[in-house]
Coordinates of C-alpha atoms and ligand atoms in Angstrom, one line a residue:
Chain A
M1 CA -8.4 -2.7 37.9
S2 CA -10.1 -4.0 34.8
A3 CA -8.2 -4.6 31.6
I4 CA -10.5 -2.5 29.5
E5 CA -12.8 0.2 30.7
F6 CA -15.4 2.3 28.8
H7 CA -16.4 5.3 30.9
N8 CA -19.6 6.9 29.5
V9 CA -18.2 6.6 26.1
G10 CA -19.9 8.5 23.2
R11 CA -18.9 9.0 19.6
K12 CA -20.4 11.4 17.1
F13 CA -19.6 11.5 13.5
G14 CA -20.5 15.1 12.7
A15 CA -24.0 15.5 13.9
Y16 CA -24.7 11.8 13.8
E17 CA -24.5 10.1 17.2
A18 CA -23.1 6.6 16.6
I19 CA -22.5 5.6 20.2
A20 CA -24.0 7.1 23.4
D21 CA -23.1 6.5 27.0
V22 CA -21.4 3.1 26.9
S23 CA -19.9 1.9 30.1
L24 CA -18.3 -1.5 30.4
A25 CA -15.5 -3.0 32.5
V26 CA -13.8 -6.0 31.0
R27 CA -11.9 -8.1 33.4
D28 CA -8.4 -9.3 32.8
K29 CA -8.3 -12.5 30.6
E30 CA -12.0 -12.2 30.0
F31 CA -13.4 -13.2 26.6
I32 CA -16.2 -10.7 25.6
A33 CA -18.4 -11.2 22.6
I34 CA -20.2 -8.2 21.2
V35 CA -23.4 -8.8 19.2
G36 CA -25.8 -6.2 17.9
P37 CA -27.6 -5.0 14.8
S38 CA -25.6 -3.7 11.9
G39 CA -24.5 -0.1 12.4
C40 CA -24.9 -0.1 16.2
G41 CA -21.3 0.8 16.7
K42 CA -19.5 -2.5 17.4
T43 CA -16.6 -1.7 15.2
T44 CA -16.3 1.8 16.4
L45 CA -16.2 0.6 20.0
M46 CA -13.4 -1.8 19.2
R47 CA -11.5 0.8 17.2
M48 CA -11.5 3.1 20.2
V49 CA -9.7 0.4 22.2
A50 CA -7.3 -0.2 19.4
G51 CA -6.5 3.6 19.3
L52 CA -7.7 3.9 15.7
E53 CA -10.7 6.0 16.7
F54 CA -11.4 8.2 19.6
P55 CA -14.4 8.9 21.7
T56 CA -16.0 12.3 21.6
E57 CA -17.5 11.8 25.1
G58 CA -16.1 9.9 28.0
R59 CA -12.9 7.8 27.8
V60 CA -11.5 4.4 27.1
T61 CA -8.7 3.0 29.3
V62 CA -6.6 -0.1 28.9
N63 CA -4.8 -1.3 32.1
G64 CA -5.8 2.0 33.6
R65 CA -4.2 4.2 30.9
V66 CA -6.3 6.3 28.5
V67 CA -5.9 5.1 24.9
R68 CA -4.2 7.6 22.7
A69 CA -2.6 5.7 19.9
P70 CA -2.4 2.1 18.5
G71 CA 0.1 -0.1 20.1
P72 CA 1.3 -3.7 20.2
D73 CA -0.3 -4.3 23.6
R74 CA -3.7 -4.3 21.7
A75 CA -3.6 -6.5 18.7
V76 CA -6.4 -6.4 16.1
V77 CA -7.6 -9.3 13.9
F78 CA -9.6 -7.9 11.0
Q79 CA -12.4 -9.5 9.0
Q80 CA -10.4 -9.0 5.8
F81 CA -7.2 -10.4 7.3
A82 CA -5.2 -7.3 6.3
L83 CA -2.0 -9.3 5.7
L84 CA 0.9 -7.7 3.8
P85 CA 0.5 -9.2 0.3
W86 CA 4.2 -8.6 -0.5
R87 CA 5.4 -10.5 2.6
T88 CA 5.5 -14.2 3.1
V89 CA 3.6 -16.0 5.9
R90 CA 6.7 -16.1 8.0
E91 CA 7.4 -12.4 7.5
N92 CA 3.8 -11.5 8.1
I93 CA 3.8 -13.3 11.4
G94 CA 7.1 -11.9 12.4
F95 CA 6.2 -8.3 11.5
G96 CA 5.2 -7.2 14.9
L97 CA 8.3 -8.7 16.4
T98 CA 10.4 -6.8 13.9
C99 CA 8.7 -3.6 14.9
T100 CA 9.4 -4.2 18.6
G101 CA 13.0 -5.0 17.8
T102 CA 13.0 -8.6 19.0
A103 CA 16.3 -10.4 18.5
A104 CA 16.4 -12.5 15.3
S105 CA 16.9 -15.9 17.0
E106 CA 14.1 -15.2 19.4
K107 CA 11.9 -14.1 16.6
R108 CA 12.6 -17.2 14.6
K109 CA 11.7 -19.4 17.5
L110 CA 8.5 -17.6 18.3
V111 CA 7.4 -17.5 14.6
D112 CA 8.2 -21.2 14.2
H113 CA 6.2 -21.9 17.3
Y114 CA 3.1 -20.2 16.0
I115 CA 3.5 -21.6 12.5
K116 CA 3.2 -25.0 14.0
M117 CA 0.5 -24.1 16.4
M118 CA -1.7 -22.7 13.6
H119 CA -1.0 -25.6 11.3
L120 CA 0.8 -23.5 8.8
D121 CA 3.8 -25.9 8.4
G122 CA 4.8 -26.1 4.8
H123 CA 3.4 -22.7 4.0
A124 CA 5.9 -20.5 5.8
D125 CA 7.3 -19.2 2.6
S126 CA 4.1 -18.8 0.7
Y127 CA 2.5 -15.5 0.0
P128 CA -1.0 -14.6 1.4
H129 CA -2.6 -14.9 -2.0
Q130 CA -1.5 -18.5 -2.3
L131 CA -3.4 -19.4 0.8
S132 CA -7.1 -20.2 1.4
G133 CA -9.2 -17.8 3.4
G134 CA -9.0 -19.9 6.5
M135 CA -5.2 -20.2 6.3
Q136 CA -4.9 -16.4 5.8
Q137 CA -7.0 -15.9 9.0
R138 CA -4.7 -18.3 10.8
V139 CA -1.7 -16.2 9.8
A140 CA -3.5 -13.1 11.0
L141 CA -4.3 -14.8 14.3
A142 CA -0.7 -15.9 14.6
R143 CA 0.6 -12.4 13.8
S144 CA -1.5 -11.1 16.7
Y145 CA -0.7 -13.8 19.2
V146 CA 3.0 -13.8 18.6
I147 CA 3.5 -10.2 19.9
D148 CA 2.0 -11.3 23.2
P149 CA -0.6 -8.5 23.5
D150 CA -2.6 -7.9 26.7
V151 CA -5.7 -7.4 24.6
L152 CA -6.9 -9.1 21.4
L153 CA -9.5 -7.3 19.4
M154 CA -11.3 -9.3 16.8
D155 CA -13.9 -7.8 14.4
E156 CA -15.9 -10.6 12.8
P157 CA -12.7 -12.5 12.2
F158 CA -14.5 -15.5 10.7
G159 CA -17.0 -13.5 8.8
A160 CA -15.3 -14.0 5.5
L161 CA -14.9 -17.7 5.9
D162 CA -17.1 -20.6 4.7
A163 CA -19.2 -22.5 7.3
Q164 CA -16.8 -25.5 7.7
T165 CA -13.7 -23.4 7.9
R166 CA -15.4 -21.2 10.4
T167 CA -16.3 -24.1 12.7
V168 CA -12.7 -25.3 12.6
M169 CA -11.4 -21.8 13.4
Q170 CA -13.9 -21.4 16.3
E171 CA -12.6 -24.6 17.9
E172 CA -9.1 -23.4 17.2
L173 CA -9.8 -20.2 19.0
V174 CA -11.3 -21.9 22.0
R175 CA -8.1 -24.0 22.2
L176 CA -6.0 -20.9 21.9
A177 CA -8.0 -19.0 24.5
R178 CA -7.7 -22.0 26.9
D179 CA -3.9 -22.4 26.4
N180 CA -3.0 -18.7 26.2
P181 CA -5.7 -16.8 28.1
R182 CA -6.0 -13.2 27.0
T183 CA -8.4 -10.4 27.3
V184 CA -10.5 -10.6 24.1
L185 CA -13.1 -8.4 22.5
F186 CA -14.8 -10.4 19.8
I187 CA -17.3 -8.9 17.5
T188 CA -19.6 -11.3 15.7
H189 CA -22.9 -11.6 13.9
S190 CA -23.3 -15.2 14.9
V191 CA -25.1 -15.8 18.1
E192 CA -23.8 -19.4 18.3
E193 CA -20.3 -18.2 17.9
A194 CA -20.8 -15.7 20.7
V195 CA -22.3 -18.3 23.1
Y196 CA -19.7 -20.9 22.3
L197 CA -16.7 -18.6 22.7
A198 CA -17.5 -15.9 25.2
D199 CA -17.4 -15.5 29.0
R200 CA -19.8 -12.6 28.7
I201 CA -21.9 -11.5 25.8
V202 CA -22.6 -7.8 25.3
V203 CA -25.8 -7.2 23.3
M204 CA -26.0 -3.8 21.8
G205 CA -28.8 -1.7 20.5
K206 CA -28.8 1.2 18.1
K207 CA -30.0 4.7 17.5
P208 CA -27.7 5.6 19.2
G209 CA -25.5 2.6 19.8
C210 CA -25.6 1.4 23.4
I211 CA -25.3 -1.6 25.6
R212 CA -28.8 -3.3 26.1
E213 CA -27.8 -6.3 28.1
I214 CA -24.8 -8.3 29.3
I215 CA -25.2 -12.1 29.5
D216 CA -22.8 -14.2 31.6
V217 CA -21.8 -17.5 30.1
S218 CA -18.7 -18.2 32.0
D219 CA -20.4 -20.0 34.9
V220 CA -22.1 -22.5 32.7
R221 CA -19.0 -22.9 30.5
T222 CA -16.8 -23.7 33.5
S223 CA -19.3 -26.0 35.3
E224 CA -20.0 -28.0 32.1
A225 CA -16.4 -27.9 30.9
W226 CA -17.3 -26.7 27.4
Q227 CA -13.7 -26.1 26.5
E228 CA -13.1 -29.8 26.7
L229 CA -15.9 -30.5 24.2
G230 CA -16.2 -30.1 20.5
I231 CA -18.4 -27.4 19.1
D232 CA -21.1 -29.7 17.9
E233 CA -21.3 -31.4 21.3
V234 CA -21.6 -28.0 23.1
M235 CA -24.3 -26.9 20.7
D236 CA -26.4 -29.9 21.7
L237 CA -26.3 -29.1 25.4
P238 CA -29.6 -27.7 26.8
S239 CA -27.8 -24.9 28.5
F240 CA -26.3 -23.8 25.2
V241 CA -29.6 -23.9 23.5
H242 CA -31.2 -21.9 26.3
L243 CA -28.5 -19.2 26.1
R244 CA -28.6 -19.1 22.4
T245 CA -32.4 -18.5 22.4
R246 CA -32.1 -15.8 25.0
V247 CA -29.4 -13.9 23.1
W248 CA -31.2 -14.4 19.8
R249 CA -34.5 -13.0 21.3
L250 CA -32.7 -10.0 22.6
L251 CA -31.0 -9.4 19.3
R252 CA -34.3 -9.8 17.4
S253 CA -35.9 -7.2 19.6
Q254 CA -33.1 -4.8 18.8
M255 CA -33.6 -5.4 15.1
D256 CA -37.4 -5.1 15.3
D257 CA -37.0 -1.6 16.7
E258 CA -35.8 -0.4 13.4
Chain B
M1 CA -5.0 -4.8 -25.6
S2 CA -6.1 -8.3 -26.2
T3 CA -9.0 -7.2 -28.4
L4 CA -6.8 -5.4 -30.8
D5 CA -4.5 -8.4 -30.9
E6 CA -7.4 -10.6 -31.8
I7 CA -8.5 -8.4 -34.7
M8 CA -5.0 -7.8 -35.9
P9 CA -2.3 -10.4 -35.2
I10 CA 0.9 -9.0 -33.9
S11 CA 2.9 -9.8 -37.0
V12 CA 0.5 -7.7 -39.1
R13 CA 0.8 -4.8 -36.7
V14 CA 4.6 -5.0 -36.8
W15 CA 4.4 -4.7 -40.6
W16 CA 2.3 -1.6 -40.4
T17 CA 4.9 0.0 -38.2
V18 CA 7.7 -1.0 -40.5
A19 CA 5.7 0.3 -43.5
G20 CA 5.1 3.7 -41.8
F21 CA 8.8 3.9 -41.0
L22 CA 9.8 3.1 -44.6
A23 CA 7.2 5.5 -46.0
L24 CA 8.6 8.4 -43.9
L25 CA 12.2 7.5 -45.0
G26 CA 11.0 7.3 -48.6
L27 CA 9.3 10.7 -48.4
W28 CA 12.5 12.2 -46.8
L29 CA 14.7 10.6 -49.5
G30 CA 12.3 11.8 -52.3
V31 CA 12.0 15.4 -51.1
S32 CA 15.7 15.8 -50.4
H33 CA 16.6 14.6 -53.8
S34 CA 13.8 16.4 -55.7
G35 CA 15.7 19.7 -55.7
L36 CA 12.7 21.4 -54.2
I37 CA 14.7 22.1 -51.0
E38 CA 18.4 23.0 -50.9
A39 CA 20.6 20.0 -49.7
R40 CA 22.1 22.3 -47.1
M41 CA 18.7 22.8 -45.6
L42 CA 17.5 19.2 -45.9
P43 CA 20.2 16.7 -46.3
G44 CA 19.0 13.2 -47.3
P45 CA 18.8 10.3 -44.9
E46 CA 22.0 8.7 -46.4
T47 CA 23.9 12.0 -45.7
V48 CA 22.7 12.1 -42.1
A49 CA 23.6 8.5 -41.6
S50 CA 27.1 9.0 -42.9
T51 CA 27.3 12.1 -40.7
I52 CA 26.4 10.0 -37.7
L53 CA 29.1 7.5 -38.6
R54 CA 31.6 10.3 -39.2
L55 CA 30.8 12.0 -35.9
M56 CA 31.5 8.7 -34.2
H57 CA 35.3 8.9 -34.9
E58 CA 35.9 12.5 -35.8
S59 CA 35.5 15.1 -33.1
F60 CA 33.1 18.0 -33.6
A61 CA 32.6 20.7 -31.1
G62 CA 35.4 19.3 -29.0
S63 CA 34.4 15.6 -28.9
T64 CA 33.1 12.6 -30.8
L65 CA 29.4 11.8 -30.8
Q66 CA 29.9 9.1 -28.2
E67 CA 31.8 11.4 -25.9
H68 CA 29.0 14.0 -26.2
L69 CA 26.5 11.3 -25.5
V70 CA 28.4 10.1 -22.4
S71 CA 28.6 13.6 -21.0
S72 CA 24.9 14.1 -21.7
L73 CA 24.0 10.7 -20.1
G74 CA 26.1 11.5 -17.0
R75 CA 24.4 14.8 -16.5
Y76 CA 21.1 13.1 -17.1
L77 CA 21.6 10.3 -14.7
L78 CA 22.7 12.7 -12.0
G79 CA 19.6 14.9 -12.3
F80 CA 17.2 12.1 -12.8
G81 CA 18.7 10.1 -10.0
L82 CA 18.5 13.0 -7.7
A83 CA 14.8 13.5 -8.7
V84 CA 14.0 9.8 -7.9
L85 CA 16.0 9.8 -4.7
I86 CA 14.3 12.9 -3.3
G87 CA 10.9 12.7 -5.1
I88 CA 9.9 9.2 -4.0
P89 CA 10.6 9.4 -0.3
L90 CA 9.2 12.9 -0.1
G91 CA 6.0 11.9 -2.0
L92 CA 5.5 8.9 0.3
M93 CA 6.1 11.0 3.4
M94 CA 3.6 13.6 2.1
G95 CA 1.1 10.7 1.6
W96 CA 1.6 9.8 5.3
F97 CA 2.2 13.0 7.2
E98 CA -0.7 15.4 6.7
W99 CA 1.3 18.4 8.0
L100 CA 4.0 17.8 5.4
D101 CA 1.3 17.5 2.7
D102 CA -0.1 20.8 3.8
L103 CA 3.4 22.3 4.0
V104 CA 4.7 21.2 0.6
T105 CA 1.7 21.0 -1.7
P106 CA 0.9 24.7 -2.2
F107 CA 4.6 25.5 -3.2
F108 CA 4.8 22.4 -5.3
E109 CA 1.5 23.2 -7.1
M110 CA 3.0 26.6 -8.0
L111 CA 6.4 25.4 -9.0
R112 CA 4.8 22.7 -11.2
F113 CA 3.7 25.4 -13.7
I114 CA 7.2 26.6 -14.3
A115 CA 8.3 24.5 -17.2
P116 CA 11.9 23.1 -17.0
I117 CA 13.1 25.5 -19.6
S118 CA 11.8 28.4 -17.6
W119 CA 14.3 27.5 -14.9
V120 CA 17.2 28.3 -17.3
P121 CA 17.9 31.9 -16.3
F122 CA 17.6 31.2 -12.6
A123 CA 19.7 28.0 -12.9
V124 CA 22.4 29.9 -14.7
L125 CA 22.4 32.7 -12.2
W126 CA 22.6 30.5 -9.2
F127 CA 24.4 27.4 -10.3
G128 CA 26.3 28.5 -13.4
T129 CA 26.7 26.7 -16.7
G130 CA 28.9 23.9 -15.2
I131 CA 27.2 20.9 -13.7
G132 CA 24.8 22.8 -11.3
G133 CA 22.7 24.7 -13.8
P134 CA 21.8 21.8 -16.1
L135 CA 21.3 19.6 -13.1
L136 CA 18.6 21.9 -11.7
I137 CA 16.9 22.1 -15.1
I138 CA 16.8 18.3 -15.4
F139 CA 15.7 18.0 -11.8
S140 CA 12.9 20.4 -12.3
G141 CA 11.5 18.3 -15.1
A142 CA 12.1 14.9 -13.6
F143 CA 11.1 15.6 -10.0
P144 CA 7.3 16.3 -10.2
P145 CA 6.2 12.9 -11.7
C146 CA 8.2 11.0 -9.1
L147 CA 6.7 13.1 -6.3
I148 CA 3.2 13.0 -7.5
N149 CA 3.1 9.3 -8.3
A150 CA 4.6 8.3 -5.0
Y151 CA 2.2 10.6 -3.2
R152 CA -0.9 9.3 -5.1
G153 CA 0.3 5.7 -4.7
A154 CA 0.7 6.2 -1.0
K155 CA -2.8 7.7 -0.7
M156 CA -4.3 4.7 -2.5
V157 CA -2.8 2.1 -0.3
D158 CA -5.4 0.0 1.5
K159 CA -6.1 1.8 4.8
R160 CA -6.7 -1.5 6.6
L161 CA -3.1 -2.5 5.9
I162 CA -1.8 0.7 7.5
E163 CA -4.1 0.2 10.5
A164 CA -3.0 -3.4 10.8
V165 CA 0.7 -2.6 11.0
R166 CA 0.1 0.3 13.3
T167 CA -1.6 -1.9 15.8
L168 CA 1.4 -4.2 15.5
G169 CA 3.6 -1.4 16.7
A170 CA 4.9 -0.1 13.4
S171 CA 6.7 3.3 13.6
N172 CA 6.1 6.0 11.0
Y173 CA 9.3 4.8 9.3
R174 CA 8.0 1.3 9.1
V175 CA 4.6 2.3 7.8
I176 CA 6.3 4.2 5.0
K177 CA 9.0 1.6 4.2
D178 CA 7.0 -1.6 4.7
V179 CA 3.5 -0.6 3.6
L180 CA 3.4 2.6 1.6
L181 CA 6.5 2.0 -0.5
P182 CA 5.6 -1.6 -1.6
G183 CA 1.9 -0.8 -1.8
S184 CA 2.5 2.1 -4.2
L185 CA 5.3 0.5 -6.3
P186 CA 3.3 0.2 -9.5
S187 CA 2.4 3.9 -9.3
I188 CA 5.9 4.8 -8.4
V189 CA 7.4 2.9 -11.4
T190 CA 5.0 4.7 -13.7
G191 CA 6.2 8.0 -12.2
V192 CA 9.8 7.0 -12.7
R193 CA 9.2 6.2 -16.3
L194 CA 7.4 9.6 -16.9
S195 CA 10.1 11.4 -15.0
A196 CA 12.8 9.6 -17.1
G197 CA 11.2 10.9 -20.3
I198 CA 10.6 14.5 -19.1
G199 CA 14.1 14.5 -17.6
W200 CA 15.7 13.5 -20.9
Q201 CA 13.7 16.2 -22.8
S202 CA 14.7 18.8 -20.2
L203 CA 18.4 17.8 -20.4
I204 CA 18.6 18.6 -24.1
G205 CA 16.8 21.9 -23.4
A206 CA 19.4 22.7 -20.8
E207 CA 22.3 21.7 -23.0
L208 CA 21.1 23.9 -25.8
I209 CA 21.8 26.9 -23.6
V210 CA 24.2 26.2 -20.8
V211 CA 26.9 23.7 -21.4
S212 CA 30.1 23.1 -23.4
S213 CA 29.6 19.4 -24.2
G214 CA 26.8 17.0 -24.8
I215 CA 24.3 16.2 -27.6
G216 CA 22.5 19.6 -27.1
Y217 CA 25.8 21.5 -27.4
L218 CA 26.7 19.5 -30.5
M219 CA 23.5 20.5 -32.1
V220 CA 24.0 24.2 -31.2
Q221 CA 27.4 24.1 -32.7
G222 CA 26.0 22.4 -35.8
Q223 CA 23.5 25.1 -36.1
A224 CA 26.2 27.8 -35.7
N225 CA 28.1 26.1 -38.6
F226 CA 25.0 25.8 -40.7
A227 CA 25.4 22.0 -40.7
T228 CA 21.9 20.8 -40.8
D229 CA 23.1 17.2 -41.1
I230 CA 24.8 17.5 -37.7
V231 CA 21.7 19.0 -36.1
M232 CA 19.6 16.2 -37.5
A233 CA 22.2 13.6 -36.3
G234 CA 21.8 15.1 -32.9
M235 CA 18.0 14.9 -33.0
I236 CA 18.1 11.3 -34.2
T237 CA 20.4 10.4 -31.3
I238 CA 18.2 12.1 -28.8
G239 CA 15.1 10.3 -30.2
C240 CA 16.8 6.9 -30.2
I241 CA 18.2 7.2 -26.7
G242 CA 14.9 8.5 -25.4
L243 CA 13.1 5.6 -27.0
L244 CA 15.6 3.2 -25.5
I245 CA 15.2 4.6 -22.0
D246 CA 11.4 4.6 -22.3
F247 CA 11.3 1.0 -23.6
S248 CA 13.5 -0.4 -20.9
L249 CA 11.4 1.3 -18.2
R250 CA 8.2 0.1 -19.8
V251 CA 9.5 -3.5 -19.6
I252 CA 10.3 -3.0 -15.9
E253 CA 6.9 -1.4 -15.3
Q254 CA 5.0 -4.2 -17.0
S255 CA 6.8 -6.9 -15.2
I256 CA 6.1 -5.2 -11.9
S257 CA 2.5 -4.5 -12.5
R258 CA 2.1 -8.1 -13.7
K259 CA 3.6 -9.4 -10.5
W260 CA 1.4 -7.1 -8.5
S261 CA -1.8 -8.2 -10.0
Q262 CA -0.8 -11.8 -9.7
G263 CA 0.4 -11.4 -6.2
G264 CA -2.9 -9.7 -5.3
G265 CA -1.3 -6.3 -4.7
S266 CA -4.3 -5.9 -2.3
Q267 CA -7.1 -8.2 -1.3
Ligands
ATP1 N1 -15.6 7.3 9.9 C1 -17.0 7.4 10.0 N2 -17.6 8.5 9.5 C2 -18.9 8.6 9.6 N3 -19.7 7.7 10.1 C3 -19.2 6.6 10.6 C4 -17.8 6.3 10.6 N4 -17.5 5.1 11.1 C5 -18.7 4.6 11.5 N5 -19.7 5.5 11.2 C6 -21.1 5.3 11.5 O1 -21.2 4.9 12.8 C7 -22.2 3.8 12.9 C8 -21.6 2.6 13.6 O2 -20.6 2.0 12.7 P1 -19.9 0.7 13.0 O3 -19.0 0.4 11.9 O4 -19.2 0.8 14.3 O5 -21.1 -0.3 13.1 P2 -21.0 -1.9 13.3 O6 -21.8 -2.2 14.5 O7 -19.6 -2.4 13.3 O8 -21.8 -2.4 12.0 P3 -21.6 -3.8 11.2 O9 -22.2 -4.8 12.0 O10 -22.3 -3.5 10.0 O11 -20.1 -3.9 11.0 C9 -22.7 3.5 11.5 O12 -24.0 4.2 11.4 C10 -21.7 4.1 10.6 O13 -22.3 4.6 9.4
MG2 MG1 -18.5 -3.6 12.0

């Protein structure tokens, strides 16, 4: 059984068909990157897994169960962080644990662990507006990881960050994915980010939104041990350059269709 | 605000206020001593001032001015408190549960047009002239701003925050308490301030008709005795206390909205 399954999923907004006939099976602990032209329905697809949106055709299942509502088994990391401005870093990270009724001592231990892991030491009692964008996104990542979800859904999580911070966060995410493997759906506009992070890359097309091609990266990544290398080293590898060009061409052809 | 301060320094503006106040006082003093209007109809400011002092240690209509004030304030706090305690949670819940919104809004929209004073006959019939009747009248005035502002505040909270906590497993209760309530705090505080003002106005209206103590009752008794100075003393007390209530809530409101804009109430 796959972790996430889309069965002939379609979504209409009124008469407008945003997504048509998407089928995809995501394996357990697989890192999927989704790329595609703006408006092709990437966010909508992800929201249907989160339970924030529902298909008008077909169905979406997580661990075999049809998604009917949001739940802590499917954590979402938003582009705009969406941290509670009136809560400290510690309280924001611990929020999900409070919701699930985790014991205070256990909660403290877990939150402390993620504060350290995300290099947020010394900021535990700061408020989100006192942190840089990169730090806020670390808090959001920690908040999602700490509840130990089966599935992590990330919608352009680094889209609001500057280039340097973004690179640091990408490496951070690879480290996280290596040490705590999870099933991940990762939406991005950056082809390099997709190739660097994903096991498989889903390239979408639009009018209506659909899957055009799925590119497997996991074999190359494992055989060349990318996760042991820094992002700049990986980006110099011929295999990386080759994949990047391939994805980029596909993406370009989707955009030229407009 | 800052532009006006730049054109006219604060001290100058304070002087204008003082000047306006003195001019009014002077006019009152002048007219009352001109013989144009009978002193019984328009007592001078000095007479009203001494009446206020006299009412403070001599009882009239059963109690001293302070005792009337305490009984008014007690009634007021009860009605106002009840409005806050019911209005805010209900408003937030209506902002969250659509069915509750659909259920309550039509009734509420209709009730809103019944001014607090129009509740008097009903309030007396149902709750009598003791504590119940006046309470309902204050409540009917103080309740709508609390409800409406909590509701509007909740509706304006960043949807992404709500979605974020829902994906973290937040229950309805947690969405309301941890996101909608803090997120709409500035709007709620404004509602509470408006409700405090309307509640105070409604209270006096209620007291004019239904009770046997309080500032409103004192004024009615003054009127019955043709004591214009007592009526005016009552009005001045109402105005001053109202001003005081509004001022303190304004201070709280400003400090909260300042904190919120600093703290980046939203992204
Ligand atoms: N709630 C909605 N109501 C109406 N139309 C919507 C709604 N949500 C999405 N759409 C439409 O569905 C299409 C897909 O939107 P979606 O946000 O999923 O695209 P996307 O691939 O995430 O785009 P981007 O890369 O710009 O984020 C768009 O045309 C959008 O206008
Ligand atoms: Mg999107």
